[in-house]
Amino acid sequence: MLVSSKHRRHLIRRGAVVAFLAISLSGCGFATAQSPLNPAGPVAQIQAGLITSSFWIMMIVSAVVFTALVVAVIRFRARPGQRGLPPQTEGNNRVEFLWTVTPAIILALMMIGTIKESFVLGKIYPASQALQVDVTGHQFWWEFQYPSANITTANELHIPVGEKVELVLTSADVMHSFWVPRLGGKTDLIPGRTNYMWIEASQPGIYHGQCAEFCGTGHADMRITVDAEPPARYAAWVQSMSHPVSIPPKSNTLAYQGYLDFAAAGCSSCHTIAGTNYNGAVGPNLTDLSDRLMIAANLIPNTLANREAWIHDPQAVKPGALMPNLHLPMNEVRAIATYLGTLR
Ligand code: HEC
Ligand SMILES: [Cu+2]
């Protein structure tokens, strides 16, 4: 098809408008998005403050530089009849001094703020001053251990609002990175090494995050949910984790069958359920499974149908998942999925 040049220009202009809208609107959904520019706690607040102040300093510098550039281009442009080079200025001490010292002062100001906050952010709180949670990265899920309460859970991190939480980070396999943007920046989890970061949520709520260091096929589906709860609700969660509901009564026939099948099918060789003698340590701890909003490391909602789909064929749900497909008959899948729905 032949397109006139006018028509083509029109198309290009329209394409540009669409591209502009797509790019600018892609940042929408601000309130719930994983955005470091919408901090929900002191760590993220400090980091957002540093980046916004650097941003505005850079904007002012750019405005000054580009204004000077435009003025110079217009004022000193070649005039009709002008021949040869205009008079050359060189070695003006005052100008040299100004453009050396001014940037140095600006950079020093930015450096002072950054260094000051680095000490605040880099502080490692002992267990007496912050709730300690040991975080272990696994391909492709998160393990959370609370040494003070002797609790282990996975993928959904419960924290009390308004309290400092010291995360002690390591990895069981390859490098991962813990990133919940509204609570704080990224910190790597490195095998054989311990890293630290503290976070605090100022408001109750669900904060989303994800692994931020490529770790294999399932990397993009290695998500984090932080459930920041008022202290009383957090304490209730700790209580319920310490007294888990883990074996259904025999009268609940299907769930009880699922409880038995869980061992018979081999699930218990990889998964722990506190309150039973299932204590596998390869996959996520399932003790509080029915409390979790999502499964498969926060990939799909925790419904009976989704639990069945997961047990039936994990890789179909989450490519690269390291839980094997055990090829169970559908009635066994249903019984186990029902049983998992009773775990609190
Ligand atoms: C060889 C070890 C292994 C076996 C056997 C195994 N799993 Fe898993 N399971 C895993 C791993 C690893 C994951 C994490 C997968 C991911 O999210 O990438 C997992 C994840 C899960 C999850 C999701 C937990 C969450 O919070 O995201 C459930 C539920 C689960 N397994 C149930 C079962 C059941 C039921 C069986 C038996 C039919 C079973 N598993 C057998 C290793 C295993
Ligand atoms: Cu990862």
XYZ file of C-alpha atoms and ligand atoms in Angstrom:
388
model
C 0.000 0.000 0.000
C 1.271 3.457 -0.873
C 1.101 5.973 1.929
C 1.437 9.684 1.219
C 4.107 11.442 3.228
C 1.455 13.573 4.913
C -0.443 10.477 5.914
C 2.746 8.863 7.140
C 3.564 11.858 9.329
C 0.073 11.667 10.719
C 0.557 7.987 11.569
C 3.893 8.641 13.221
C 2.396 11.447 15.301
C -0.491 9.265 16.383
C 1.891 6.402 17.218
C 3.955 8.784 19.335
C 0.884 9.871 21.307
C -0.114 6.248 21.955
C 3.442 5.344 22.995
C 3.579 8.341 25.325
C 0.279 7.400 26.980
C 1.285 3.759 27.274
C 4.563 4.675 28.947
C 3.097 7.259 31.301
C 0.033 5.231 32.266
C 2.055 2.071 32.852
C 3.035 3.564 36.204
C -0.573 3.789 37.356
C -2.237 1.817 40.117
C -0.004 3.793 42.426
C -1.674 3.031 45.735
C -1.140 -0.734 45.706
C 1.685 -1.073 43.216
C 5.147 -2.280 44.161
C 6.498 1.256 44.070
C 9.461 2.596 46.026
C 7.976 6.059 45.457
C 5.037 5.148 47.691
C 6.879 4.202 50.899
C 5.028 2.474 53.736
C 7.740 2.475 56.381
C 10.816 4.368 57.603
C 13.401 2.475 55.519
C 11.567 2.982 52.232
C 10.795 6.560 53.325
C 14.473 7.405 53.808
C 15.388 5.807 50.491
C 12.590 7.611 48.653
C 13.723 10.872 50.280
C 17.287 10.349 49.017
C 16.202 9.599 45.477
C 13.696 12.469 45.267
C 16.157 15.012 46.661
C 18.856 13.832 44.197
C 16.257 13.995 41.441
C 15.384 17.638 42.170
C 19.047 18.644 42.508
C 19.673 17.039 39.116
C 16.650 18.821 37.631
C 17.949 22.211 38.843
C 21.437 21.485 37.487
C 19.947 20.414 34.146
C 17.776 23.558 33.985
C 20.797 25.809 34.605
C 23.037 23.958 32.136
C 20.455 23.783 29.346
C 19.450 27.425 29.802
C 23.102 28.472 29.568
C 23.494 26.275 26.489
C 20.482 27.755 24.696
C 21.481 31.324 25.588
C 25.034 30.705 24.337
C 23.828 29.132 21.084
C 21.531 32.073 20.336
C 23.740 34.926 21.525
C 26.959 33.750 19.978
C 25.595 32.358 16.710
C 27.354 33.243 13.438
C 26.153 36.617 12.058
C 25.872 37.468 8.341
C 29.150 38.656 6.998
C 31.159 37.242 9.882
C 34.418 35.567 8.861
C 36.820 33.285 10.745
C 36.632 32.291 14.386
C 35.186 34.665 17.004
C 37.583 35.838 19.747
C 38.643 32.793 21.820
C 38.498 32.910 25.619
C 40.776 30.589 27.541
C 41.961 30.227 31.114
C 39.405 32.528 32.713
C 40.242 31.816 36.339
C 36.910 32.909 37.724
C 34.921 30.649 35.379
C 37.281 27.706 35.895
C 36.979 28.122 39.643
C 33.173 28.324 39.556
C 32.611 25.246 37.449
C 34.984 23.176 39.520
C 33.798 24.228 42.942
C 30.022 24.362 42.315
C 29.674 20.708 41.232
C 31.982 19.658 44.065
C 29.694 21.380 46.580
C 26.568 19.856 45.052
C 28.095 16.358 45.082
C 29.300 16.842 48.657
C 25.783 17.809 49.742
C 24.351 14.670 48.130
C 27.139 12.596 49.662
C 26.543 13.892 53.183
C 22.853 12.918 53.020
C 23.667 9.489 51.594
C 26.382 8.697 54.123
C 24.272 9.889 57.044
C 21.360 7.678 55.999
C 23.643 4.721 55.211
C 24.411 4.442 58.907
C 20.705 4.453 59.756
C 19.833 1.912 57.051
C 22.899 -0.295 57.572
C 22.409 -0.692 61.303
C 22.078 -4.327 62.389
C 19.649 -4.625 65.309
C 20.249 -7.338 67.909
C 17.342 -9.631 68.794
C 16.644 -7.524 71.900
C 15.792 -4.478 69.771
C 14.013 -5.949 66.781
C 12.019 -9.010 65.810
C 14.461 -11.310 64.078
C 13.345 -13.283 61.027
C 15.750 -15.608 59.241
C 15.014 -15.527 55.531
C 16.288 -18.279 53.240
C 15.943 -17.996 49.489
C 15.142 -21.211 47.618
C 14.538 -21.835 43.939
C 11.695 -20.492 43.727
C 10.207 -19.737 47.125
C 10.958 -18.045 50.448
C 11.462 -19.582 53.856
C 10.836 -17.473 56.984
C 11.976 -18.619 60.411
C 11.241 -16.814 63.675
C 13.865 -18.068 66.148
C 12.245 -16.249 69.092
C 8.951 -18.109 68.601
C 10.311 -21.307 67.038
C 8.070 -20.819 63.986
C 8.752 -21.610 60.344
C 6.585 -20.453 57.493
C 6.975 -19.735 53.789
C 6.231 -17.104 51.155
C 4.008 -14.979 53.398
C 5.931 -12.967 55.975
C 3.921 -11.868 59.008
C 5.230 -8.818 60.842
C 3.808 -6.577 63.548
C 3.101 -2.984 62.494
C 5.318 -0.273 63.962
C 8.086 -2.640 65.018
C 11.552 -3.027 63.588
C 12.118 -6.380 61.929
C 15.682 -7.530 61.373
C 15.896 -9.833 58.362
C 18.839 -12.232 58.402
C 19.241 -13.296 54.798
C 20.899 -16.277 53.211
C 20.316 -18.715 50.357
C 19.999 -22.481 50.115
C 21.046 -22.647 46.466
C 21.790 -19.709 44.154
C 21.696 -15.947 44.614
C 18.314 -14.317 45.227
C 17.343 -10.801 46.228
C 14.686 -9.756 48.725
C 12.696 -6.790 47.464
C 9.472 -5.417 48.867
C 9.612 -1.924 47.347
C 7.156 -0.196 49.687
C 9.152 -1.372 52.724
C 12.739 -1.039 51.515
C 15.350 -1.546 48.824
C 16.844 -4.820 47.639
C 19.245 -7.000 49.585
C 20.866 -10.079 48.079
C 20.664 -13.558 49.586
C 23.968 -15.277 48.889
C 24.808 -18.942 49.558
C 27.336 -19.292 52.369
C 26.970 -15.674 53.433
C 24.691 -13.752 55.760
C 23.278 -10.372 54.841
C 21.151 -8.141 57.006
C 18.434 -5.599 56.418
C 15.783 -4.127 58.651
C 12.286 -3.172 57.655
C 9.315 -1.687 59.424
C 5.737 -1.177 58.241
C 3.989 1.958 59.503
C 0.522 0.876 58.378
C -1.192 -2.500 58.481
C -1.561 -3.989 55.042
C -0.369 -6.435 52.444
C 2.865 -5.462 50.749
C 3.961 -7.238 47.618
C 7.485 -7.997 46.551
C 9.556 -10.384 44.531
C 12.942 -11.915 43.981
C 15.072 -9.295 42.271
C 18.080 -11.384 41.251
C 17.669 -13.794 38.348
C 17.780 -17.258 39.905
C 16.454 -19.632 37.244
C 13.327 -20.543 35.308
C 10.889 -19.761 38.123
C 12.519 -16.447 39.057
C 9.685 -14.202 37.909
C 7.232 -16.286 39.935
C 9.207 -16.098 43.158
C 7.026 -13.577 44.899
C 6.794 -12.277 48.437
C 3.780 -11.217 50.454
C 4.329 -9.238 53.626
C 1.319 -9.185 55.910
C 1.834 -6.314 58.356
C -0.632 -6.764 61.198
C -1.551 -4.743 64.278
C 0.459 -6.188 67.212
C -2.544 -7.999 68.724
C -3.361 -9.759 65.468
C 0.295 -10.603 64.956
C 0.433 -12.108 68.458
C -2.661 -14.162 67.639
C -0.929 -15.476 64.514
C 2.126 -16.490 66.580
C -0.217 -18.234 69.029
C -1.991 -20.155 66.284
C 1.325 -21.136 64.695
C 2.458 -22.476 68.062
C -0.748 -24.514 68.422
C -1.380 -25.603 64.854
C -4.524 -27.343 63.665
C -2.871 -30.135 61.722
C -4.746 -33.421 61.964
C -8.418 -33.413 60.931
C -10.923 -35.467 62.938
C -11.747 -38.862 61.422
C -15.343 -37.656 61.004
C -14.064 -35.302 58.298
C -13.593 -38.284 56.001
C -12.152 -36.603 52.934
C -9.704 -34.378 54.827
C -8.613 -37.274 57.021
C -8.024 -39.375 53.914
C -5.941 -36.485 52.579
C -3.944 -36.449 55.801
C -3.079 -40.129 55.255
C -2.460 -39.694 51.530
C -0.050 -36.842 52.240
C 2.399 -39.393 53.610
C 1.477 -42.225 51.231
C 2.011 -40.036 48.173
C 5.417 -38.888 49.400
C 4.569 -35.225 50.107
C 5.866 -35.604 53.646
C 9.382 -36.371 52.394
C 9.648 -32.729 51.303
C 7.145 -30.797 53.442
C 6.824 -30.170 57.155
C 3.459 -29.793 58.890
C 3.979 -28.903 62.547
C 1.823 -31.048 64.831
C 2.247 -34.146 62.632
C 5.238 -36.368 62.060
C 5.645 -34.929 58.562
C 8.958 -33.132 58.626
C 10.468 -33.003 55.144
C 12.737 -30.018 54.661
C 12.970 -29.644 50.883
C 9.842 -27.594 50.149
C 7.895 -24.846 51.923
C 6.568 -25.464 55.427
C 2.817 -26.013 55.106
C 1.772 -25.631 58.763
C -0.376 -22.511 58.251
C -1.281 -23.234 54.647
C -4.982 -22.375 54.790
C -4.052 -18.933 56.175
C -1.970 -18.115 53.124
C -3.680 -15.902 50.579
C -1.742 -17.438 47.700
C 0.189 -20.596 46.863
C 3.152 -21.452 44.622
C 5.113 -18.524 46.131
C 2.223 -16.074 45.756
C 1.466 -16.953 42.161
C -2.166 -18.112 42.371
C -4.932 -17.602 44.965
C -5.186 -20.293 47.619
C -8.450 -21.938 46.540
C -9.348 -25.632 46.557
C -9.307 -25.709 42.741
C -5.874 -24.055 42.599
C -4.436 -26.377 45.239
C -5.695 -29.297 43.144
C -4.194 -27.859 39.978
C -0.887 -27.370 41.778
C -0.712 -30.895 43.220
C -1.902 -32.377 39.902
C 0.851 -30.722 37.833
C 3.093 -28.103 39.492
C 5.055 -27.257 36.328
C 1.870 -26.494 34.416
C 1.050 -23.873 37.038
C 4.564 -22.542 37.496
C 7.165 -23.357 34.827
C 10.420 -24.481 36.407
C 8.889 -25.327 39.802
C 11.067 -27.833 41.647
C 8.137 -29.766 43.105
C 7.764 -33.000 41.129
C 4.583 -34.076 39.398
C 3.642 -37.200 41.365
C 0.960 -38.276 38.842
C -1.636 -38.871 41.538
C -5.166 -40.006 40.707
C -7.666 -37.158 40.896
C -9.474 -38.487 44.013
C -6.185 -38.481 45.927
C -5.402 -34.974 44.670
C -8.804 -33.792 45.895
C -8.394 -35.409 49.319
C -4.956 -33.878 49.845
C -6.062 -30.446 48.590
C -9.001 -30.606 51.012
C -6.709 -31.607 53.855
C -4.346 -28.695 53.100
C -7.372 -26.392 53.376
C -7.774 -27.375 57.044
C -4.214 -26.464 58.093
C -4.059 -23.444 60.343
C 10.725 -33.390 46.006
C 10.125 -32.539 46.982
C 8.641 -32.285 46.974
C 7.626 -33.201 47.009
C 7.726 -34.717 46.987
C 6.420 -32.435 47.113
N 6.688 -31.107 47.105
Fe 5.335 -29.607 47.365
N 6.799 -28.250 47.011
C 8.128 -28.543 46.808
C 8.813 -27.343 46.437
C 10.297 -27.206 46.104
C 7.846 -26.300 46.422
C 8.067 -24.834 46.062
C 7.655 -24.648 44.626
C 7.723 -23.218 44.187
O 6.947 -22.390 44.686
O 8.558 -22.923 43.324
C 6.598 -26.932 46.823
C 5.411 -26.207 46.998
C 4.249 -26.761 47.482
C 3.059 -26.024 47.819
C 2.891 -24.505 47.740
C 3.262 -23.856 49.048
C 3.221 -22.350 48.966
O 2.947 -21.726 49.996
O 3.503 -21.782 47.929
C 2.137 -26.914 48.221
C 0.723 -26.632 48.675
C 2.735 -28.225 48.107
N 4.016 -28.086 47.662
C 2.084 -29.417 48.388
C 2.621 -30.666 48.103
C 1.864 -31.887 48.133
C 0.425 -31.990 48.535
C 2.709 -32.903 47.776
C 2.408 -34.363 47.620
C 1.412 -34.653 46.635
C 4.008 -32.283 47.537
N 3.910 -30.940 47.735
C 5.154 -32.995 47.199
C 8.723 -29.772 46.940
C 8.050 -30.967 47.013
Cu 15.172 -15.874 43.222
